Coordinates of C-alpha atoms in Angstrom, one line a residue:
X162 CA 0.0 0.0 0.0
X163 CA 1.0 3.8 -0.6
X164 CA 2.1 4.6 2.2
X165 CA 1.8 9.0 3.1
X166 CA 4.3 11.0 4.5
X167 CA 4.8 11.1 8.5
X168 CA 3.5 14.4 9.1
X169 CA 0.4 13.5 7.4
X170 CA -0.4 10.2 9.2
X171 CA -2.6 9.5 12.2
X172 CA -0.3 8.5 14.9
X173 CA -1.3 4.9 14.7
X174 CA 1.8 2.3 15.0
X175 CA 1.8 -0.5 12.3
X176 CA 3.7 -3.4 14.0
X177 CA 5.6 -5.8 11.8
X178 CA 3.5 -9.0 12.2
X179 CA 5.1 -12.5 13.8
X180 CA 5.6 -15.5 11.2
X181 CA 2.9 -18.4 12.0
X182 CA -0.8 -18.2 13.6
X183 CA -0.3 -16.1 17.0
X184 CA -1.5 -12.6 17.1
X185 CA 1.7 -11.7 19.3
X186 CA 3.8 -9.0 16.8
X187 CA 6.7 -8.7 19.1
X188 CA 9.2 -10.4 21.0
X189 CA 7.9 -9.6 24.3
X190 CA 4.8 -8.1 26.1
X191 CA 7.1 -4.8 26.6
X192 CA 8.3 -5.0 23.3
X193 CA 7.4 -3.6 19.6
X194 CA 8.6 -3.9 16.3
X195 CA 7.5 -0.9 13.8
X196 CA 8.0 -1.2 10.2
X197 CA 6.8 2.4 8.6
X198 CA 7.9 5.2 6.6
X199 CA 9.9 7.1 9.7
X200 CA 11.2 10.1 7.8
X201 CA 9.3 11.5 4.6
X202 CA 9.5 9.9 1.4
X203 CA 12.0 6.7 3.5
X204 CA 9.7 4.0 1.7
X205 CA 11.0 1.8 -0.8
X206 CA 11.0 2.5 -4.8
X207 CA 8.3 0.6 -5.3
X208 CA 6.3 2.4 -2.0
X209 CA 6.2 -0.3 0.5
X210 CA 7.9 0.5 3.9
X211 CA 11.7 -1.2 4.6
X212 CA 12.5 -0.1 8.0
X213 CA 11.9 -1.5 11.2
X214 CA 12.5 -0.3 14.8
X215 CA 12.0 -1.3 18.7
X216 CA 9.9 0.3 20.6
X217 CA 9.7 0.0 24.4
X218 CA 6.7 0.1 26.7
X219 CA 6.0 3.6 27.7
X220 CA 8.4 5.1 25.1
X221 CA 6.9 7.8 22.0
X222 CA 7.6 6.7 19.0
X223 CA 10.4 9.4 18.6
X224 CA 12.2 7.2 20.5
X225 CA 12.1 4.1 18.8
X226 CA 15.8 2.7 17.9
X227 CA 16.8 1.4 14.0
X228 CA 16.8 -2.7 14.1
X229 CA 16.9 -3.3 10.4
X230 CA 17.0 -1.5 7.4
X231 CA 16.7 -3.3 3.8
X232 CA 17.7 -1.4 0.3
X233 CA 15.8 1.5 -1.1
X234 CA 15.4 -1.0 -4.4
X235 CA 14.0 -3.7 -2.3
X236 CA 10.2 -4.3 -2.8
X237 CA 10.0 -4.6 0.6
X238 CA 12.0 -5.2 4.0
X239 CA 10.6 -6.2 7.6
X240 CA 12.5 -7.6 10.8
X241 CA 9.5 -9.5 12.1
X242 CA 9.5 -12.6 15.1
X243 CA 9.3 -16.4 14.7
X244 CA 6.4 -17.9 17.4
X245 CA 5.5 -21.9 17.8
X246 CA 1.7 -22.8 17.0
X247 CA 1.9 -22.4 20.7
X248 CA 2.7 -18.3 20.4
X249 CA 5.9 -19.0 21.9
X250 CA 8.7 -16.7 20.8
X251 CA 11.8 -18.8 19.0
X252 CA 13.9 -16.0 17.3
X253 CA 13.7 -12.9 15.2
X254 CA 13.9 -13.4 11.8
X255 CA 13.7 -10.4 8.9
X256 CA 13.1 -10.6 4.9
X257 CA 14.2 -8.4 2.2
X258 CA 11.9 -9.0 -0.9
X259 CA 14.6 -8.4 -3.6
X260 CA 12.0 -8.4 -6.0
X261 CA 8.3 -10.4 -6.6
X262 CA 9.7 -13.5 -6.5
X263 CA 13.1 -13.1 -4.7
X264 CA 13.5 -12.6 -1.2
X265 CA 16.1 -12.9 1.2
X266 CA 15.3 -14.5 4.5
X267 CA 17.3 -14.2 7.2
X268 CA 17.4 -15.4 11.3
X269 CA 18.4 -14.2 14.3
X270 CA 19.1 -17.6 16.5
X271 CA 20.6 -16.1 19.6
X272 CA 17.1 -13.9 20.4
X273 CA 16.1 -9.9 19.7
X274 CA 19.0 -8.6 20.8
X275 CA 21.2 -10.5 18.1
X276 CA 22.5 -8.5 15.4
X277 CA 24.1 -11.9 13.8
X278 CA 21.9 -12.8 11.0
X279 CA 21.9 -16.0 9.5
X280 CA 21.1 -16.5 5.7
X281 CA 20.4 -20.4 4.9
X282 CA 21.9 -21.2 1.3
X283 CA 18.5 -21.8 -0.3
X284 CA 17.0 -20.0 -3.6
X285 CA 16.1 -16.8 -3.0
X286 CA 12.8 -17.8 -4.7
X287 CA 11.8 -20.2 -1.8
X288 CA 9.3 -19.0 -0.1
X289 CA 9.0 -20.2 4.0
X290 CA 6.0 -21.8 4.7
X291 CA 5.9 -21.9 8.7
X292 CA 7.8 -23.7 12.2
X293 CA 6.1 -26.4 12.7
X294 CA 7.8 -28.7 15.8
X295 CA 10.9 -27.5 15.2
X296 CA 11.1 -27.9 11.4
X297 CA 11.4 -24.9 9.2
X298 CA 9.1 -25.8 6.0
X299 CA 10.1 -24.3 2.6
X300 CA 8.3 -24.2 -0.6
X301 CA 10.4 -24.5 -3.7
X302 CA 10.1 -22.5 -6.5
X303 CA 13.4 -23.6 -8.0
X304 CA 15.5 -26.6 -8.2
X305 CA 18.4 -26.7 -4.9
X306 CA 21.1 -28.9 -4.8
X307 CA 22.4 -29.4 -1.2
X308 CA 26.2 -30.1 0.0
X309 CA 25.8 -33.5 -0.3
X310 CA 24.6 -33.3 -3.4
X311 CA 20.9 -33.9 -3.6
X312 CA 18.9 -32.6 -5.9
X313 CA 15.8 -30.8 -4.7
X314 CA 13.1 -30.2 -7.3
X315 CA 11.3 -27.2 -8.0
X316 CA 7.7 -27.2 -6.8
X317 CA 8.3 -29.7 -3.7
X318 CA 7.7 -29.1 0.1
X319 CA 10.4 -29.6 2.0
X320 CA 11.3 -29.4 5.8
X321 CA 14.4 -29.7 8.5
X322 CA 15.1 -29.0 12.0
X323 CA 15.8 -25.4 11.4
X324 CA 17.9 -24.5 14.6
X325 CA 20.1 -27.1 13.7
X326 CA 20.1 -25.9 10.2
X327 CA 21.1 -22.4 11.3
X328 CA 24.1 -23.8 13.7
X329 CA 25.8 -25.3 10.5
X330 CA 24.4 -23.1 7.2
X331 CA 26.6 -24.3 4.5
X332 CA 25.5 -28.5 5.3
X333 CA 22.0 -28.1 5.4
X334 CA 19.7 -31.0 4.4
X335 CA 16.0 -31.9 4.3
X336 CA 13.7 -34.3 3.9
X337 CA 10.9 -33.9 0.8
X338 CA 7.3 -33.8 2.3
X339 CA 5.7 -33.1 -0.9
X340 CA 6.8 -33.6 -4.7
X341 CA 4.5 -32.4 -7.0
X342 CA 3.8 -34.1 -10.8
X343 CA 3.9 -32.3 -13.9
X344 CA -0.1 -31.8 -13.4
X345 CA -0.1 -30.9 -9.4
X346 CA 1.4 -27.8 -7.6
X347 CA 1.5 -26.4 -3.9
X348 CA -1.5 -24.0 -3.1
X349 CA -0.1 -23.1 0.5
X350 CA 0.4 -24.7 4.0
X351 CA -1.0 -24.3 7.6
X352 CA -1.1 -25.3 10.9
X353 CA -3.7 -26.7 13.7
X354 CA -2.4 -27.7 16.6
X355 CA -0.9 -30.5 16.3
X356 CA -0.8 -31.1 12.5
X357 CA 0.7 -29.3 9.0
X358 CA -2.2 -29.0 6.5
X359 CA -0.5 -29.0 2.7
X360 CA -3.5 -27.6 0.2
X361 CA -2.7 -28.7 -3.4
X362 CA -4.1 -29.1 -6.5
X363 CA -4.3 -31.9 -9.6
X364 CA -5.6 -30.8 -12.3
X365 CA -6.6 -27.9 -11.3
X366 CA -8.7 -29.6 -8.5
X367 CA -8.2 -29.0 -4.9
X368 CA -6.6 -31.7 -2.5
X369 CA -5.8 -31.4 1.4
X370 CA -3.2 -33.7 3.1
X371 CA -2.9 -33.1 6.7
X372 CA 1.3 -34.2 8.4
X373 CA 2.2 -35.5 11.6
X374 CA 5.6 -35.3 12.5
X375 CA 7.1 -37.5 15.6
X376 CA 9.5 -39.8 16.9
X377 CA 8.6 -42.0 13.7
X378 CA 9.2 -39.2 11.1
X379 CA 6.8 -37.9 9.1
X380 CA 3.4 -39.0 7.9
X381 CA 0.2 -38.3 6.0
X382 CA -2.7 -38.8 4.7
X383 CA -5.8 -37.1 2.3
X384 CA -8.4 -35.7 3.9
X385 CA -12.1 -36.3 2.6
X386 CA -13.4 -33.7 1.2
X387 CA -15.2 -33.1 -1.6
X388 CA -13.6 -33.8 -4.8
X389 CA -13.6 -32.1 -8.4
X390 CA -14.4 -29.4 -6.2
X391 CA -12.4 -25.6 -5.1
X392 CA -11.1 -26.3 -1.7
X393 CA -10.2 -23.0 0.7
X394 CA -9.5 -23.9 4.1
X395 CA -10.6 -20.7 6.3
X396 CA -9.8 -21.1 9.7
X397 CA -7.4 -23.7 11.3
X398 CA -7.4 -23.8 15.4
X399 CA -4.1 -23.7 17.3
X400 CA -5.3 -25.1 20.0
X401 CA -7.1 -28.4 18.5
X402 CA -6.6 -29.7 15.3
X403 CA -10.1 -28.4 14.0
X404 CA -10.5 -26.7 11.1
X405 CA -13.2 -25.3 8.8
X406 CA -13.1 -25.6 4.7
X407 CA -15.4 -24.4 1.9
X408 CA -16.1 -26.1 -1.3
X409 CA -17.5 -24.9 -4.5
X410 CA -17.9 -25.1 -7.9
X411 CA -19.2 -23.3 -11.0
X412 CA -22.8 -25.0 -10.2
X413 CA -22.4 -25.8 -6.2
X414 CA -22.5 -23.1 -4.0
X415 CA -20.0 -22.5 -1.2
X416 CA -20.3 -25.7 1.7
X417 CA -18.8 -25.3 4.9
X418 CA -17.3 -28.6 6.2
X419 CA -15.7 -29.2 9.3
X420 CA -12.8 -31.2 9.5
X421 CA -10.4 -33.1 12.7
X422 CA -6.8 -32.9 11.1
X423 CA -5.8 -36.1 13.5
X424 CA -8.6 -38.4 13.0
X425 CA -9.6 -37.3 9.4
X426 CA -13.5 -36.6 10.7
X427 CA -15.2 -34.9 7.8
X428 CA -18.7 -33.3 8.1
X429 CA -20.8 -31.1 6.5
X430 CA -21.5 -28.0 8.0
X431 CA -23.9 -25.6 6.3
X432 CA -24.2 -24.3 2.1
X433 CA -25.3 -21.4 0.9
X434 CA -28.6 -21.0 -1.3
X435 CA -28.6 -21.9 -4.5
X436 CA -29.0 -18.2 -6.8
X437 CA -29.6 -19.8 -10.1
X438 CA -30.8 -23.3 -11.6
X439 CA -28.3 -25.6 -12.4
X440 CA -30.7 -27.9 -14.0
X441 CA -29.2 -29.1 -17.4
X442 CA -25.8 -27.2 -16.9
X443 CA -22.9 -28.6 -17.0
X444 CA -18.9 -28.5 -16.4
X445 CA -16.5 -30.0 -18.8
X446 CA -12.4 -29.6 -18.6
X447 CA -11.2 -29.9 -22.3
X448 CA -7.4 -28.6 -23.6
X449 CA -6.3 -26.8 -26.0
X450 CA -2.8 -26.8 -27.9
X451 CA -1.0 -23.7 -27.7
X452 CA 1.4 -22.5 -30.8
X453 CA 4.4 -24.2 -29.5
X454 CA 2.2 -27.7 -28.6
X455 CA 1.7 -27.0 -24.9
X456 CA -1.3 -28.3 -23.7
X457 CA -3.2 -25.5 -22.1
X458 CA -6.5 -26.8 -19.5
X459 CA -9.4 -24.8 -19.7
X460 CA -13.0 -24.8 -17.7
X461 CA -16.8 -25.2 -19.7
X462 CA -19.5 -24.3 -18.1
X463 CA -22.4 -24.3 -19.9
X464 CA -26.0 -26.0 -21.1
X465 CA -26.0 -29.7 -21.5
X466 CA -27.0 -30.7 -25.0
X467 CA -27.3 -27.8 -26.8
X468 CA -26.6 -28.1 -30.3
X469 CA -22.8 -27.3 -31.4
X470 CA -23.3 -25.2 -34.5
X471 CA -20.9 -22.0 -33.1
X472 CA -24.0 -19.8 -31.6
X473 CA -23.3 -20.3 -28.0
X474 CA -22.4 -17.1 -26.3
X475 CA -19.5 -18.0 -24.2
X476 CA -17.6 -15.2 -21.6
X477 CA -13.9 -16.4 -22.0
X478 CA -12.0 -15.2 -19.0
X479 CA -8.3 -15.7 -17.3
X480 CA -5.5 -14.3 -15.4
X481 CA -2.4 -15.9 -16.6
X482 CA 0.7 -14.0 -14.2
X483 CA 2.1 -14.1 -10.3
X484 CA 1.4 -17.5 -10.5
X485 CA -1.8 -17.6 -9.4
X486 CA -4.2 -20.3 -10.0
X487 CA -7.7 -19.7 -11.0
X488 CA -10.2 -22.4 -10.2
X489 CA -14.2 -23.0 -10.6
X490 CA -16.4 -20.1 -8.2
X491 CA -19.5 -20.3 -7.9
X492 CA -21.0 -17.0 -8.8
X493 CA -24.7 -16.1 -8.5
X494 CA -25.0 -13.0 -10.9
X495 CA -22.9 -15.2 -13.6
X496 CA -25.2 -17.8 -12.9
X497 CA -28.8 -16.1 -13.3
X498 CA -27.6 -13.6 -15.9
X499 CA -25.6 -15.3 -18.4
X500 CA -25.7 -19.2 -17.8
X501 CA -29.9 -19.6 -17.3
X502 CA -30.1 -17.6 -20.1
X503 CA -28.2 -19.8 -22.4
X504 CA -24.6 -18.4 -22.2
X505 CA -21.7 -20.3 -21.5
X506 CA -18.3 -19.5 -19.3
X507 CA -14.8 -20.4 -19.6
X508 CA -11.7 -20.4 -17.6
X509 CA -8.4 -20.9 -19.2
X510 CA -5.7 -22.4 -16.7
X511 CA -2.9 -20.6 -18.9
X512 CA 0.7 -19.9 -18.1
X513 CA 1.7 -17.6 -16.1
X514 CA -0.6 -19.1 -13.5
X515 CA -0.1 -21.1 -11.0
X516 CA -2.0 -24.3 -11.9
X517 CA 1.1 -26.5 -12.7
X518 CA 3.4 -25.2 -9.9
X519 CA 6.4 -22.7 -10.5
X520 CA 7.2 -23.5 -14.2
X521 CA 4.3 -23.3 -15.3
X522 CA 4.7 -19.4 -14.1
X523 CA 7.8 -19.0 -15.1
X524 CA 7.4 -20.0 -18.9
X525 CA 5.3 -16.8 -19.2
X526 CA 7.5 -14.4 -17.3
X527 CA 8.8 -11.4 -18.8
X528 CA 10.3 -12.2 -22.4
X529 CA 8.6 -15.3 -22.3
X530 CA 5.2 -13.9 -21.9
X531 CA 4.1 -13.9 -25.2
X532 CA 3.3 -17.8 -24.4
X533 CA 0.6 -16.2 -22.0
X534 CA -1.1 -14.5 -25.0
X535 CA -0.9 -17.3 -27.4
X536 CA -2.3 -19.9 -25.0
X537 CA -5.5 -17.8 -24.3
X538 CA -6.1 -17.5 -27.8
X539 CA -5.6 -21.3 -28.6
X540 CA -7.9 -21.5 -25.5
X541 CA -10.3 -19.2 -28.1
X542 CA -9.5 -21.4 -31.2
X543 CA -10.3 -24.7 -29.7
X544 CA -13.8 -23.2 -28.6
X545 CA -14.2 -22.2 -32.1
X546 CA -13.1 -25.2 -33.6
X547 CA -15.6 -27.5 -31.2
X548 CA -18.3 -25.4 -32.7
X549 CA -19.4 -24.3 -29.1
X550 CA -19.1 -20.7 -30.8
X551 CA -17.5 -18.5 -33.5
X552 CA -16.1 -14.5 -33.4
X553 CA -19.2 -12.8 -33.7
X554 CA -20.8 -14.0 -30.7
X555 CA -17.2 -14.6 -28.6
X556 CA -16.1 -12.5 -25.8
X557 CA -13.6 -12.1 -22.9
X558 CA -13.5 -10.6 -19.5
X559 CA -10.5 -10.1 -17.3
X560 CA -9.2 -7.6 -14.1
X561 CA -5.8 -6.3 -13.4
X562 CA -2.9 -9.0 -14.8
X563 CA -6.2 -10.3 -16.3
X564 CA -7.1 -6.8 -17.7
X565 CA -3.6 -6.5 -19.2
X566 CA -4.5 -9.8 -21.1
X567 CA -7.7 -8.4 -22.2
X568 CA -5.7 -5.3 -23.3
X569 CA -3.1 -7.3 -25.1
X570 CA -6.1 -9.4 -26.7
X571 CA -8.0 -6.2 -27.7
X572 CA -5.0 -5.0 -29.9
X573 CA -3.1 -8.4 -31.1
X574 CA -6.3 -10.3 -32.2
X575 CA -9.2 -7.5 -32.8
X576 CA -10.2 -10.4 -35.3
X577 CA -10.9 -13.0 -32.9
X578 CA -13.6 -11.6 -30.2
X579 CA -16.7 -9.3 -30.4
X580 CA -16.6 -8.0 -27.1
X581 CA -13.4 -7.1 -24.3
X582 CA -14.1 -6.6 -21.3
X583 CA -11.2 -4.6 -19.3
X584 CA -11.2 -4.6 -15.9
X585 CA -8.3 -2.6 -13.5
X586 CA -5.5 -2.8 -16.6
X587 CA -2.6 -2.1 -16.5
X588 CA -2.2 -1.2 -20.5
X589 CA 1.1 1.1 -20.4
X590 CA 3.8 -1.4 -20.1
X591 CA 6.3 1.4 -21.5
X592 CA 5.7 3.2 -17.9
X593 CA 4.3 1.0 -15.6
X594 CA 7.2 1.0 -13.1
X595 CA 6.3 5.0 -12.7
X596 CA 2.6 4.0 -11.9
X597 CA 1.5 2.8 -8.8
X598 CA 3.1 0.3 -7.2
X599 CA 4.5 -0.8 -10.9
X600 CA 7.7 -1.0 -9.8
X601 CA 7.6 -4.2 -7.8
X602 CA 6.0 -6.3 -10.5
X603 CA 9.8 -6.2 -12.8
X604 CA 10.0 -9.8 -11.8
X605 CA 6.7 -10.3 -13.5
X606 CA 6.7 -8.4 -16.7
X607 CA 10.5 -6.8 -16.7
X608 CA 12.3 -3.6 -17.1
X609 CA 11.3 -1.3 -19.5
X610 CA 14.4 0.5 -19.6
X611 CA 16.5 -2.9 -20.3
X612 CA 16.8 -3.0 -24.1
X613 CA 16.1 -6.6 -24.5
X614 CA 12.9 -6.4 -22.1
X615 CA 12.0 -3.2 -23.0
X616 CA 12.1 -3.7 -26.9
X617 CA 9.4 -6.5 -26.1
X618 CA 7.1 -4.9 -23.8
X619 CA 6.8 -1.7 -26.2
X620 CA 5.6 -5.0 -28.6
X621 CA 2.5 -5.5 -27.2
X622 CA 2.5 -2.7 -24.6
X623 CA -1.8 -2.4 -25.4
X624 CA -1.6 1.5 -25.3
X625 CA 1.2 1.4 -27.5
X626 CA 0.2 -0.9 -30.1
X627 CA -3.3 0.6 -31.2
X628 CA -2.9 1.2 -35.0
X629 CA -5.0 2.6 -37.5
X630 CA -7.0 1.3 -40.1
X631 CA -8.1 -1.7 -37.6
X632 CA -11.9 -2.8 -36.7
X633 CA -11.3 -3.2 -32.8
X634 CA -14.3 -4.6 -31.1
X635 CA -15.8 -2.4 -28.7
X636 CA -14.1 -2.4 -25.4
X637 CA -15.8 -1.4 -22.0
X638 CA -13.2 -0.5 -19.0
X639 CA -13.8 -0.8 -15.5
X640 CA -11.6 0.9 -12.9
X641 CA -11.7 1.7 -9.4
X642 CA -10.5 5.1 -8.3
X643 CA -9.0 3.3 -4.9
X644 CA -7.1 0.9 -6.2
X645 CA -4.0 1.9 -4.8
X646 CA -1.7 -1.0 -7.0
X647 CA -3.2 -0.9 -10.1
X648 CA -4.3 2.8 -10.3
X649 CA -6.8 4.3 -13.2
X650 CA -4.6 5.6 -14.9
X651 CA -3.9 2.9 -17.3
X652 CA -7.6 2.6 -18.2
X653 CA -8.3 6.0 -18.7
X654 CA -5.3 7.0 -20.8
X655 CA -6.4 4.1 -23.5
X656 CA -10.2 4.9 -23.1
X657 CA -9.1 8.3 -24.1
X658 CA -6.9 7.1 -26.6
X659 CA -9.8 5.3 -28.4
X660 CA -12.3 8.4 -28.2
X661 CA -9.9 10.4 -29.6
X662 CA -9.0 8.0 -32.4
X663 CA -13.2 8.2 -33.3
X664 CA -14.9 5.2 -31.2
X665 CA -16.9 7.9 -28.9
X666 CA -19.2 4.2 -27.5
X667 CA -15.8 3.6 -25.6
X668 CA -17.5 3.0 -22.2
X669 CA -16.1 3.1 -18.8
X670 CA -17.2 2.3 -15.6
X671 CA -15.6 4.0 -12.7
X672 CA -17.2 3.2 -8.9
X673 CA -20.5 1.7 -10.1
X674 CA -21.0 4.8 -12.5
X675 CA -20.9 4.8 -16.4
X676 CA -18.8 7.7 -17.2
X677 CA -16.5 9.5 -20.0
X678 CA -12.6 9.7 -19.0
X679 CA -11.4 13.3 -18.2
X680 CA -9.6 14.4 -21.4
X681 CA -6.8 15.5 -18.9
X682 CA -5.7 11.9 -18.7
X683 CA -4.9 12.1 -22.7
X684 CA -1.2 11.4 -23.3
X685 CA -1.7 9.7 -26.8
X686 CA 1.1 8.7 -29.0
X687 CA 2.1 10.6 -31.4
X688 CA 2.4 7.8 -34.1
X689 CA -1.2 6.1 -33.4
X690 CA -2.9 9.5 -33.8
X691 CA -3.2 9.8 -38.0
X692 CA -6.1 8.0 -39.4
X693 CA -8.7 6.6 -37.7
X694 CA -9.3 2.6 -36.5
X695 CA -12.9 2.1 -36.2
X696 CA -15.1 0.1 -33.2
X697 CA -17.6 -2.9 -33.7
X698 CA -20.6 -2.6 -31.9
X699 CA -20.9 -5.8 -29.8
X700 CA -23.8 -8.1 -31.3
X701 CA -26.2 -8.8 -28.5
X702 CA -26.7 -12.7 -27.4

């Protein structure tokens, strides 16, 4: 978040929060840790705070003492504390996110008062999943090769006693909890009180595996819930090993189940109402092949038995970036408005995402990301080609990384849909990294100012690549003026953009209003300005 100068903030204390499940923030009751902007303007490049200090009971905060700083180019810094499921305190530990998917990770193993960090020799890309009886669990997001030699794959759950990791760095070695196949990846890990809870998915389907660790190692097993199914789990206790999950799905509504993470005890709690009628819909996972033979997964919901002669209206959505994966919702408006009435939705699993653990993110990163766009669009093509629908009744939907997809979409393949749909873009990918919080997403999409990066993202840079002469289908952007990452900016300066370039139906919808963007956001490139590309109206269903 933003953060605004000291002299115009309330004096309330942000405290940098412990690692794990207690609500303690410090390493004692008479102690404090403050991660803020102290002076004005001392907040990282990319706005996020990366200074921390103590602060005593009964001290102001004038009188808090430096404990850690990180790097003005850092995302983000924090010196934080390590607590047991228990909420006891075990050391301090601090991060430095180097940048969206790099971060180092150090620990203080001799209490708050050490100054002696320790850095394990792990990928910076590892993220640290919790302490959990003594063992320091890691996600992998790369492959790690240990002293002896052992090859850790990317994607995999690993754990080891971390204070005996920390008293000898350099000969570090773990055991594998959880080693993902090509078609699985890691959605996150928690704790009950007693147990480590590993969410996952296979085929883009949720899976829960509660671990016990003891005197006889490690062991697990798969917990019952629903299957084919999206599986959140909301609240885990630390003081039993209950725990609540929901499930849903494009047709079931949320379920609330209850769970025992020791004995495996499953039951069903409560659902919500069903908004819409499900009767004769169904949901169908097909794949596509993208232009370089990747298999791409992709989500059908939609009426069962209709006739396939390409007249189906279909809403083609996805998100494709920060590897997140995007599963089934059930969604009551998309539901009663659009499926009843005879539509159809689909979600492509494409890279960039998530849904196939860390490579699958990584093929679409920055230079690579033009793998992102053509898998949505063989997502597009194999729709087409099953006949479920054709161009003039095909269209797409999409918010933030999603909106910069749609964005890309709109200008690369005007051909292919009849309507776009562009929600919170980010379009200008010449001068993100002055927008917002642009900065801290180089990991994702690159450097502009590089001259390898930079020559490709002014390639497909959606604001920068509208061209004359071109039939664009008619776009409708939706910002919100409080987005404080993604700001409106990007929106508004390519809505302008089109009105100027003659497509006055450019609509956009700003806080639940249908307005016009304020011609003081024009800042339209020279060389797209000359002639005039022209705007299909979007056929109705």
């Amino acid at each position: 978040m933003t953060t605004m100068p000291v002299s115009a903030q309330p004096q309330m204390i942000t405290v940098a929060k412990a690692i794990g499940s207690s609500p303690n923030k410090a390493p004692d009751e008479n102690t404090m840790y403050v991660t803020r902007e102290w002076m004005p303007d001392e907040v990282a490049a990319s706005g996020y705070d990366y200074v921390t200090k103590v602060l005593k009971r009964g001290q102001s905060l004038d009188q808090a003492v430096e404990i850690f700083r990180g790097d003005k180019e850092d995302v983000s810094a924090e010196r934080s504390v390590l607590r047991g499921i228990d909420g006891k305190y075990v050391m301090d530990t601090s991060y430095r996110r180097l940048d969206f998917f790099n971060t180092e990770r150090a620990f203080y193993p001799n209490g708050h008062t050490d100054t002696h960090k320790v850095v394990l020799p792990l990928p910076t890309t590892a993220t640290f999943g919790g302490y959990y009886k003594g063992q320091a669990i890691y996600h992998l997001k790369s492959d790690w090769t240990s002293a002896k030699g052992t090859v850790f794959h990317s994607g995999a759950i690993i754990a080891f006693d971390l204070k005996a990791a920390l008293a000898d760095p350099a000969h570090v070695e773990a055991l594998v909890l959880f080693k993902p196949n090509e078609h699985q990846c890691v959605k996150g890990t928690t704790q009950t009180k007693n147990r480590l809870l590993l969410s996952s998915l296979s085929n883009v389907t949720s899976e829960v595996r509660s671990f016990g660790f003891g005197k006889g190692g490690w062991s697990s097993f798969k917990l019952a819930l629903p299957e084919n199914s999206t599986l959140s789990l909301t609240s885990s206790d630390d003081e039993s090993d209950s725990l609540f999950a929901f499930s849903e799905g494009f047709l079931e509504p949320s379920t609330l189940f209850y769970a025992d993470a020791s004995s495996g005890k499953v039951e069903k709690i409560k659902s919500t109402p069903e908004r819409f009628d499900g009767q004769g819909l169904q949901v169908q996972q097909f794949w596509a092949t993208s232009k370089d033979g990747t298999k791409v997964p992709y989500f059908l919901a939609a009426r069962n038995g209709v006739k396939l002669d390409g007249t189906i209206p279909p809403i083609l959505s996805a998100y494709g970036g920060f590897e997140v994966s995007m599963q089934p919702k059930y969604s009551a408006s998309l539901g009663k408005l659009w499926l009843e009435k005879g539509g159809a939705f689909a979600l492509a699993n494409i890279r960039g995402g998530g849904e196939f653990g860390p490579k699958w993110h990584q093929a679409g990163l920055k230079t690579r990301r033009q793998r992102v766009y053509d898998d949505f669009e063989a997502v597009a093509q194999d729709l087409i080609a099953k006949k479920v629908t054709s161009t003039p009744r095909l269209g797409i939907m999409g918010g933030s990384n999603g909106g910069l997809l749609m964005g890309v979409q709109l200008t690369e393949r005007p051909d292919l849909w009849n309507a776009v749909v562009i929600q919170v873009p980010l379009l200008d990918m010449v001068n993100f990294t002055h927008l917002s919080a642009g900065a801290s997403w180089q990991g994702e999409y690159g450097n502009p100012d590089d001259p390898v990066e930079g020559a490709f993202l002014r390639s497909n840079s959606p604001y920068h690549n509208v061209r004359a002469g071109v039939a664009y289908p008619e776009p409708f952007f939706e910002i919100s003026t409080k987005d404080d990452r993604v700001g409106p900016v990007h929106a508004r300066k390519m809505a302008a953009l089109f009105e100027d370039m003659v497509c006055p139906s450019t609509i956009m919808r700003i806080s639940r209003a249908v307005t016009r963007p304020p011609p003081t956001c024009r800042n339209t490139p020279a060389a797209t300005r000359s002639n005039t590309p022209t705007c299909r109206k979007a056929h109705g269903q």
